[in-house]
mmCIF file of C-alpha atoms in Angstrom:
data_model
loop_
_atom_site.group_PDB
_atom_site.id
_atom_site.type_symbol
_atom_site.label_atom_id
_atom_site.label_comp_id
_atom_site.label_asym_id
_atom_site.label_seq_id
_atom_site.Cartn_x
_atom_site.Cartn_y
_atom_site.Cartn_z
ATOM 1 C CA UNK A 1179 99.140 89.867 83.810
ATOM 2 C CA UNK A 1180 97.888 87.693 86.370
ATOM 3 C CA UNK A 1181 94.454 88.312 88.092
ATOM 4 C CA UNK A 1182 93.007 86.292 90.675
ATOM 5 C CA UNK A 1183 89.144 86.893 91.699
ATOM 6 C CA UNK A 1184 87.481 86.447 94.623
ATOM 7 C CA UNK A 1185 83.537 85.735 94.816
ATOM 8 C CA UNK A 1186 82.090 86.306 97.948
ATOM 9 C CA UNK A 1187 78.313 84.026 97.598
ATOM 10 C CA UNK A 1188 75.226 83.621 99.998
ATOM 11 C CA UNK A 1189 72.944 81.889 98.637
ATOM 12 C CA UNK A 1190 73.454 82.612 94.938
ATOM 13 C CA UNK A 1191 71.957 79.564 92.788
ATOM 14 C CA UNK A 1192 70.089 81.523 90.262
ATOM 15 C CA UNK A 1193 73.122 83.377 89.195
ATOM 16 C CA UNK A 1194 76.183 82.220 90.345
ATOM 17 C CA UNK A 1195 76.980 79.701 87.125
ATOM 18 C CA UNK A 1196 75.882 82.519 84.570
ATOM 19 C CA UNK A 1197 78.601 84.888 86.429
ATOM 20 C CA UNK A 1198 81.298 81.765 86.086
ATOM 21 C CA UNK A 1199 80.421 81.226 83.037
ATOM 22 C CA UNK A 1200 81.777 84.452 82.329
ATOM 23 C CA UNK A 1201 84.610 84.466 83.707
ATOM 24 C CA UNK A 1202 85.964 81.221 82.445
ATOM 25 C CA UNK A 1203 85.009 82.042 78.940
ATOM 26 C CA UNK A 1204 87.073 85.502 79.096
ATOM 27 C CA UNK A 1205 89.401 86.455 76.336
ATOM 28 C CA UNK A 1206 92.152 86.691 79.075
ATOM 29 C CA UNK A 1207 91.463 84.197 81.299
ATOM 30 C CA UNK A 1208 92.261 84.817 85.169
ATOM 31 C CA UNK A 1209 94.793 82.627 86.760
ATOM 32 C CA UNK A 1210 92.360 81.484 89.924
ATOM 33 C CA UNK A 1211 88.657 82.171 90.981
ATOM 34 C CA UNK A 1212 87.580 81.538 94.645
ATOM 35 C CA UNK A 1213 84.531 81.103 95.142
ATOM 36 C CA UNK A 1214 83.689 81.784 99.111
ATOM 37 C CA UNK A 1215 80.380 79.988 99.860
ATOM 38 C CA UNK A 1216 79.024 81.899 102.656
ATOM 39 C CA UNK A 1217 76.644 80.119 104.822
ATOM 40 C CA UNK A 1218 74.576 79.314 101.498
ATOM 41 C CA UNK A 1219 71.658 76.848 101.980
ATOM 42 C CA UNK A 1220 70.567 76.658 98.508
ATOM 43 C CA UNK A 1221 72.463 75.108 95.460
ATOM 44 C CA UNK A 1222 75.351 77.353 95.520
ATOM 45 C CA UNK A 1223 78.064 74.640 96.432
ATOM 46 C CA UNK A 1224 77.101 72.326 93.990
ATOM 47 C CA UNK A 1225 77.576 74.908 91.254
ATOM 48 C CA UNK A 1226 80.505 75.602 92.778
ATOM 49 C CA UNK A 1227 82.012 71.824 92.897
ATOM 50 C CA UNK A 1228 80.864 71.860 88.943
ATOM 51 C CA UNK A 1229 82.944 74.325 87.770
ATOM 52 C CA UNK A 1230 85.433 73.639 90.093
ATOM 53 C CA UNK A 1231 85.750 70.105 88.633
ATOM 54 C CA UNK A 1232 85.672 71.298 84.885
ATOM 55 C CA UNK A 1233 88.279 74.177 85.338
ATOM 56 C CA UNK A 1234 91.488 73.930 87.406
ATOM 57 C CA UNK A 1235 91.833 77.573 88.041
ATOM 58 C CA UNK A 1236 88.641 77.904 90.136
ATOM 59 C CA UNK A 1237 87.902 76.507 93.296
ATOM 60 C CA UNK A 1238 85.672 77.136 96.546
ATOM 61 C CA UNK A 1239 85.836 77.456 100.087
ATOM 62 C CA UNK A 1240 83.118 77.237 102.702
ATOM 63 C CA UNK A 1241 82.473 79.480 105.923
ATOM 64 C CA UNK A 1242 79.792 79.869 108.110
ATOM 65 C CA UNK A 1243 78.823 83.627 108.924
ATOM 66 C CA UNK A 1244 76.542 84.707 111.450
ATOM 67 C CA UNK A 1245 72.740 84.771 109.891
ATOM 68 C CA UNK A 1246 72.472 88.652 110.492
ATOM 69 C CA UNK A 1247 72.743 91.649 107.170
ATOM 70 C CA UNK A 1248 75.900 93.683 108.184
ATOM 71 C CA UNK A 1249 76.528 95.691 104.956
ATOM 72 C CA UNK A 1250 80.278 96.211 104.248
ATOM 73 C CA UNK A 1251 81.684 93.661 107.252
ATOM 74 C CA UNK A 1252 79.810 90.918 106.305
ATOM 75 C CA UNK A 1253 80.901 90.739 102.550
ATOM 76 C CA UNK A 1254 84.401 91.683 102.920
ATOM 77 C CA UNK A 1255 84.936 88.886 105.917
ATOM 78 C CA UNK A 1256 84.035 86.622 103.327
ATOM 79 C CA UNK A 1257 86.294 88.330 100.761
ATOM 80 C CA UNK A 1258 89.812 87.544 102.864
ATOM 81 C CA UNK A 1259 88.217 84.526 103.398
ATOM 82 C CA UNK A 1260 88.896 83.516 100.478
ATOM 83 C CA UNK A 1261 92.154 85.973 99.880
ATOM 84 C CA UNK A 1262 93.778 84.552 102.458
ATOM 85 C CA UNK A 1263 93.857 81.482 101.092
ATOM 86 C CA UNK A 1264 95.867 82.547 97.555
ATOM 87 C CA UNK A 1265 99.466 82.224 96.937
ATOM 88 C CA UNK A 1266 99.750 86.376 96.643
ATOM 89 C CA UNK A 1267 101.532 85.877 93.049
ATOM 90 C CA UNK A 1268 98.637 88.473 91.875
ATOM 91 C CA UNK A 1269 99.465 91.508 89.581
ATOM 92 C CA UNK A 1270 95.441 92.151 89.921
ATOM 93 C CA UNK A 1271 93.216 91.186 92.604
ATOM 94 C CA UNK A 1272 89.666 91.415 92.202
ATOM 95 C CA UNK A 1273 86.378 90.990 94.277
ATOM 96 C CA UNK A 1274 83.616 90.540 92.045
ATOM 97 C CA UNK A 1275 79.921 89.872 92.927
ATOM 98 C CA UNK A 1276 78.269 86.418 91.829
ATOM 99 C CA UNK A 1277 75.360 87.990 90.376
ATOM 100 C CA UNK A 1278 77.161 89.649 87.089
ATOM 101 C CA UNK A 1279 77.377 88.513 83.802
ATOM 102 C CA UNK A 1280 81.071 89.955 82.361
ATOM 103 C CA UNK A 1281 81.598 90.748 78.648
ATOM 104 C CA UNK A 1282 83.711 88.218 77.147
ATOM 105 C CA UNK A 1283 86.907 91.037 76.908
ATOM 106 C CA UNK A 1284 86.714 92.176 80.073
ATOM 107 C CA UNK A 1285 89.132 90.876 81.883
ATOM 108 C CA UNK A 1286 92.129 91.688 78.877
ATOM 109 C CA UNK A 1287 90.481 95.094 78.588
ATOM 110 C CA UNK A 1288 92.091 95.711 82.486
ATOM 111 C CA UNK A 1289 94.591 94.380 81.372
ATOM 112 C CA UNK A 1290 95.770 96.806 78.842
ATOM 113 C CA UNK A 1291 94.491 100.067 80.905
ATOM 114 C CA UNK A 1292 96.720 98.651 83.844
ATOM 115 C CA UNK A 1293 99.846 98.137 81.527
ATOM 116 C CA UNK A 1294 99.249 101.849 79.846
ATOM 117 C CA UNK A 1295 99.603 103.657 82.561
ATOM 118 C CA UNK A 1296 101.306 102.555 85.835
ATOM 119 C CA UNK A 1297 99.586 105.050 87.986
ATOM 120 C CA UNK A 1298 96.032 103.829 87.872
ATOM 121 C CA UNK A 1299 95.572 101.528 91.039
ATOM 122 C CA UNK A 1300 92.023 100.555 90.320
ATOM 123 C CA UNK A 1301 89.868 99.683 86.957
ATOM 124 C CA UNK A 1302 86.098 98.873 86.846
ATOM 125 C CA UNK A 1303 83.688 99.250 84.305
ATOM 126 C CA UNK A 1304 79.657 100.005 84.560
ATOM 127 C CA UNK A 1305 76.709 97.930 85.781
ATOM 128 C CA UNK A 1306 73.661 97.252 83.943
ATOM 129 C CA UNK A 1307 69.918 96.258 85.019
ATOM 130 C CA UNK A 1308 67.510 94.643 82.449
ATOM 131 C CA UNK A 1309 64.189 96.898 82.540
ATOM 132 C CA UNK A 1310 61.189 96.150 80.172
ATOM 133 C CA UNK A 1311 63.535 93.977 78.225
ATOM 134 C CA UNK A 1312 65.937 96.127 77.880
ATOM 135 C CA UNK A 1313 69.793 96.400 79.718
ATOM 136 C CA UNK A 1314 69.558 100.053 81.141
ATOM 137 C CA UNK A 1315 72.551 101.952 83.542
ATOM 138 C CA UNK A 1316 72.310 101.215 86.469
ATOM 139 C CA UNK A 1317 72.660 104.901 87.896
ATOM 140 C CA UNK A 1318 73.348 104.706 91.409
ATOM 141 C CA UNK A 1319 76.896 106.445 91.777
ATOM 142 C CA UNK A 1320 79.058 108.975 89.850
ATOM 143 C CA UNK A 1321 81.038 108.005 86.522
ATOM 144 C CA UNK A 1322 84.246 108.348 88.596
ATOM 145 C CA UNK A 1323 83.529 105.371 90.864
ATOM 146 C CA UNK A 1324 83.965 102.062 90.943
ATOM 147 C CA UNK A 1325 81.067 99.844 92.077
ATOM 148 C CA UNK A 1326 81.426 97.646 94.617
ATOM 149 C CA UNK A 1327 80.367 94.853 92.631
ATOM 150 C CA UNK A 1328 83.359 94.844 90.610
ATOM 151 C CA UNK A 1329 86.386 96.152 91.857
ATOM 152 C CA UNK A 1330 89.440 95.485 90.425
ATOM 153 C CA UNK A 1331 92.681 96.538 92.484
ATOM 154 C CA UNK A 1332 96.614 96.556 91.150
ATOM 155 C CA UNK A 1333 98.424 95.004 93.612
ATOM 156 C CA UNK A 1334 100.777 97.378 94.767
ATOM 157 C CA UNK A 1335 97.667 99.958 95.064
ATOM 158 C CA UNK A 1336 95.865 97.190 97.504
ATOM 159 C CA UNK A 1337 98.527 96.724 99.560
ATOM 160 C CA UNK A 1338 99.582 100.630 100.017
ATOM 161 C CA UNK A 1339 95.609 101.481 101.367
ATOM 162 C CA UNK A 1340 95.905 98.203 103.196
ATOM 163 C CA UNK A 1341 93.234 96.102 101.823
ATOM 164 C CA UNK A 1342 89.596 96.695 102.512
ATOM 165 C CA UNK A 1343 87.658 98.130 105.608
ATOM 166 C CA UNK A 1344 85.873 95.800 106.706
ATOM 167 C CA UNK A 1345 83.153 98.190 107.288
ATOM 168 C CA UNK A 1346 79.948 99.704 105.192
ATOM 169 C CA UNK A 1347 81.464 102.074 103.236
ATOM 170 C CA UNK A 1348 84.549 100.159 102.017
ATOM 171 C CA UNK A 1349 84.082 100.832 98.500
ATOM 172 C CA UNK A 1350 84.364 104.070 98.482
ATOM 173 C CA UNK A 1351 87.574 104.866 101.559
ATOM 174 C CA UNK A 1352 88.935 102.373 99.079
ATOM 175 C CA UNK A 1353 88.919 104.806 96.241
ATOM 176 C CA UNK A 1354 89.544 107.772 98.673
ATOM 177 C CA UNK A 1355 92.864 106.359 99.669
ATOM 178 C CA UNK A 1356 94.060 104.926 96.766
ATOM 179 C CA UNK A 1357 94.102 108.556 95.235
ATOM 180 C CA UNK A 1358 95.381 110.133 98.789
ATOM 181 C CA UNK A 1359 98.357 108.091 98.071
ATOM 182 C CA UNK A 1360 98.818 109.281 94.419
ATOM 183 C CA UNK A 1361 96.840 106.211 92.187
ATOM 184 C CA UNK A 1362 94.317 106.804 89.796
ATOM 185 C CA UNK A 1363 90.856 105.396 89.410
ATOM 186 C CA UNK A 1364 89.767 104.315 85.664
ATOM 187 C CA UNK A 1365 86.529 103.741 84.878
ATOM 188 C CA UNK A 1366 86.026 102.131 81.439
ATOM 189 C CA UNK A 1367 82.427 102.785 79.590
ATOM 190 C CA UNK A 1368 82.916 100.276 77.049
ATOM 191 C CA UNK A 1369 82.393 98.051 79.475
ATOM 192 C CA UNK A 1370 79.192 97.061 80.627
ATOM 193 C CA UNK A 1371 78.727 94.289 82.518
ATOM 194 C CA UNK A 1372 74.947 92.910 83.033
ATOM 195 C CA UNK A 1373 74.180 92.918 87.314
ATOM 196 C CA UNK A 1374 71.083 90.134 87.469
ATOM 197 C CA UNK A 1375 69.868 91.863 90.828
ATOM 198 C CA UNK A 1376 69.274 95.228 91.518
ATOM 199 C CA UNK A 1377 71.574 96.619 94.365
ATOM 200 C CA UNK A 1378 69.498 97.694 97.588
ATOM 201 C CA UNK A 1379 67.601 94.501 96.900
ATOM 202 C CA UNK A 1380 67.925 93.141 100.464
ATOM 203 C CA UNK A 1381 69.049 96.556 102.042
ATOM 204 C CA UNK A 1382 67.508 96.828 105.455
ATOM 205 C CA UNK A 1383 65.834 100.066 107.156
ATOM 206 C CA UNK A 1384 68.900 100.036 108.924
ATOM 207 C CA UNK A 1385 70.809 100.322 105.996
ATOM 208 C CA UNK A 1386 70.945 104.392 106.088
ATOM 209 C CA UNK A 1387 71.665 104.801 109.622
ATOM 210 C CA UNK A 1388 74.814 102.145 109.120
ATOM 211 C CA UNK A 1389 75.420 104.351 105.609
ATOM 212 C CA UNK A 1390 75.183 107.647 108.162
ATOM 213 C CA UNK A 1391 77.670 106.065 110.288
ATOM 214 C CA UNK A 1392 80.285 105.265 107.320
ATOM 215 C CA UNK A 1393 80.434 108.723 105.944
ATOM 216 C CA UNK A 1394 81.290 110.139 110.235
ATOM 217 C CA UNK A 1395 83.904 107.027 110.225
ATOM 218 C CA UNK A 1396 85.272 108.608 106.391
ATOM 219 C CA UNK A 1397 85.627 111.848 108.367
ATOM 220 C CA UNK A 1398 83.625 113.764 105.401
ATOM 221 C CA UNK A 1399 82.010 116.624 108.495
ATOM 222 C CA UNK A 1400 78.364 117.327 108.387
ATOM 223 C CA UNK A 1401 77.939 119.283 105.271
ATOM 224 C CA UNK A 1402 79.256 116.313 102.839
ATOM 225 C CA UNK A 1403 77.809 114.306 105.052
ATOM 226 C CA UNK A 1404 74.250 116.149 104.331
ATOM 227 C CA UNK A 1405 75.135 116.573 100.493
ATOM 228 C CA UNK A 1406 75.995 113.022 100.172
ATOM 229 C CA UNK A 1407 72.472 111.769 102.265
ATOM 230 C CA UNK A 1408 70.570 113.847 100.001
ATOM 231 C CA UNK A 1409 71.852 111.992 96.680
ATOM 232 C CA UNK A 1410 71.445 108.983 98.058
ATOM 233 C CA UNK A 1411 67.996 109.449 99.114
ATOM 234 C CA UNK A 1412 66.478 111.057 95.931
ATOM 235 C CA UNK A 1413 68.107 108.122 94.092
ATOM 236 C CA UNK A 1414 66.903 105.292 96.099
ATOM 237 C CA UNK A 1415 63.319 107.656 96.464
ATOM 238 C CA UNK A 1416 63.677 107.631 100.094
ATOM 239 C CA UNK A 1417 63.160 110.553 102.449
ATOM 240 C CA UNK A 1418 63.347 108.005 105.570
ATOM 241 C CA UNK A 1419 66.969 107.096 103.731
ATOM 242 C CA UNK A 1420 68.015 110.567 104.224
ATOM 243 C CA UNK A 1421 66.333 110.999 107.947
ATOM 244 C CA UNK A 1422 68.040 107.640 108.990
ATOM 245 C CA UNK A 1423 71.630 109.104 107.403
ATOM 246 C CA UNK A 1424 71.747 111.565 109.309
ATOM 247 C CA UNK A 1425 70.668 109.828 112.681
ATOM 248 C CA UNK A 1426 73.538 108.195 111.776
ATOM 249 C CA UNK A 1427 75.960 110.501 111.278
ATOM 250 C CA UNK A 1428 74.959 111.791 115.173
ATOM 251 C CA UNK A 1429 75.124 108.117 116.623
ATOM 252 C CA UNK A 1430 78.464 106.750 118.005
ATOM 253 C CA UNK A 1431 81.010 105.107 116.178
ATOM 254 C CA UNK A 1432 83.437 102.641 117.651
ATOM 255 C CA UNK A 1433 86.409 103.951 115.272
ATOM 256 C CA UNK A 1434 87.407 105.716 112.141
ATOM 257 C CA UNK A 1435 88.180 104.057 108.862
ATOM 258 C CA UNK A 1436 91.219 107.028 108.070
ATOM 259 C CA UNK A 1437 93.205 108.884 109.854
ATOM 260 C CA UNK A 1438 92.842 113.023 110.254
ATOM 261 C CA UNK A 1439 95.122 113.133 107.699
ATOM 262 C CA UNK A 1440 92.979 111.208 104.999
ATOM 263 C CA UNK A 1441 90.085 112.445 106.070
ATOM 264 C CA UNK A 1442 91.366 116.468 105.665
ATOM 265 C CA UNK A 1443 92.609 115.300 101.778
ATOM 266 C CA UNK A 1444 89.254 113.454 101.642
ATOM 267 C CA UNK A 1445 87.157 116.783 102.549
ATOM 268 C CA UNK A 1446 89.032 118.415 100.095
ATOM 269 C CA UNK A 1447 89.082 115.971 97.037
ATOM 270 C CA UNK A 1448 85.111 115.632 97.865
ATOM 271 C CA UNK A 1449 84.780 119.585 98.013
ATOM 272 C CA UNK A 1450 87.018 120.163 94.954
ATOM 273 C CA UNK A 1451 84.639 117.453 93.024
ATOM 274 C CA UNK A 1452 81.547 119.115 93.854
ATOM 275 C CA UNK A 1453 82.860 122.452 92.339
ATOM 276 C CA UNK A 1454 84.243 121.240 89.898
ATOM 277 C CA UNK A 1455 80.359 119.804 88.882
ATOM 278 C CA UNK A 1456 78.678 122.861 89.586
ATOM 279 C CA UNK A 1457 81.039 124.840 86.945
ATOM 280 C CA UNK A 1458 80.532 122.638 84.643
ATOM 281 C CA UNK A 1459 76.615 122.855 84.881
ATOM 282 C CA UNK A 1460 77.150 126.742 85.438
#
């Protein structure tokens, strides 16, 4: 099974070769690794030349972004970036952060989940923070979802929800669609891969009203769209989070991510979720 990563990377020195090193130590190892150097003006480049030079299957490209934080648009620009650029002989296709250090059987792990059942469209395993010396959950999102930081898409699944938004909120429509048009989402507890910096690290105040904004474009309606603002503000321990949500939510958009369609299956799945958790606690 072939699987090809791409790395978007700003300014990544302190991490980037520990997540490589990773990756080209797997048990399985992936066929190519693109590294897309975005706008970095620390020593990111020269880590990537260095493994780039040592291992045939990875190799870098550099962009220039604008110097602004766009959650969502900015990271997945650089993603097909560097997608573009690949030969699309992919079975997997996977955009993994360059902060991440992966277990050394990660990659064949997908692997075999993929080939056991040809439904699931999308594998991921769990993110861990180091806390008082020790390498803790890091607890952010449900144990049905995929972060972000390490999504991992078969490639007839990416191609039916047509890639990724290019949008704040991207990693979760992904999810949404993939299971409006009938694929599964696996999430593997065995694996637990070690995330070097916290997520939210370089969020700006902004952040919520742009995260308000996603959930309108999702079409979730106000009431998921209050349920949802809530979790995410007692998690982060924010009740400006939930305030700026919300002012969100009211703003304008310039477009939805899904159609009415999606969104009515997406109301549902998210309502059907939600009592399906309260009968269990019940």
């Amino acid at each position: 099974m072939n699987f090809y990563i791409v790395i978007p990377a700003h300014n990544e020195e302190t991490f980037l070769a520990k997540t490589l090193e990773s990756l080209v130590t797997q048990s399985l190892l992936p066929k190519q690794v693109v590294v897309v150097n975005d706008n970095s003006t620390d020593g990111t480049q020269q880590i990537i030349d260095s493994f780039a030079h040592q291992y045939p299957f990875v190799s870098g490209i550099t962009i220039t972004s604008e110097g602004i934080h766009a959650p969502g648009s900015k990271v997945i620009n650089a993603f097909y970036k560097g997608f573009d650029g690949l030969d699309g002989r992919f079975d997997v296709i996977c955009k993994f952060d360059a902060d991440l250090i992966f277990p050394k059987n990660y990659l064949k792990t997908l692997a075999e989940i993929f080939r056991e059942n040809e439904k699931v469209g999308m594998v991921g395993g769990f993110c861990y923070i180091q806390k008082n010396g020790q390498w803790e959950l890091e607890n952010l999102t449900n144990k049905d979802h995929i972060r972000g930081a390490l999504k991992a898409y078969r490639k007839e699944c990416f191609h039916q929800i047509e890639g990724l938004k290019k949008a704040m909120g991207w990693d979760t429509v992904d999810e949404l669609l993939a299971q409006f048009h009938g694929w599964r989402i696996y999430t593997d507890t065995s694996l637990k891969v070690k995330h070097l910096k916290a997520t939210g690290a370089t969020y700006t105040q902004g952040s919520g009203q742009k995260q308000g904004q996603a959930f309108k474009k999702m079409r979730y309606g106000f009431w998921l769209t209050l349920i949802a603002s809530i979790k995410l503000a007692v998690k982060k321990g924010s009740f400006g989070y939930f305030w700026n949500c919300l002012k969100g939510y009211f703003g304008k958009i310039d477009d939805y991510l899904v159609t009415e369609e999606e969104g009515k299956f997406i109301r549902k799945l998210r309502w059907r979720k939600i009592r399906n958790k309260l009968f269990r606690q019940s």
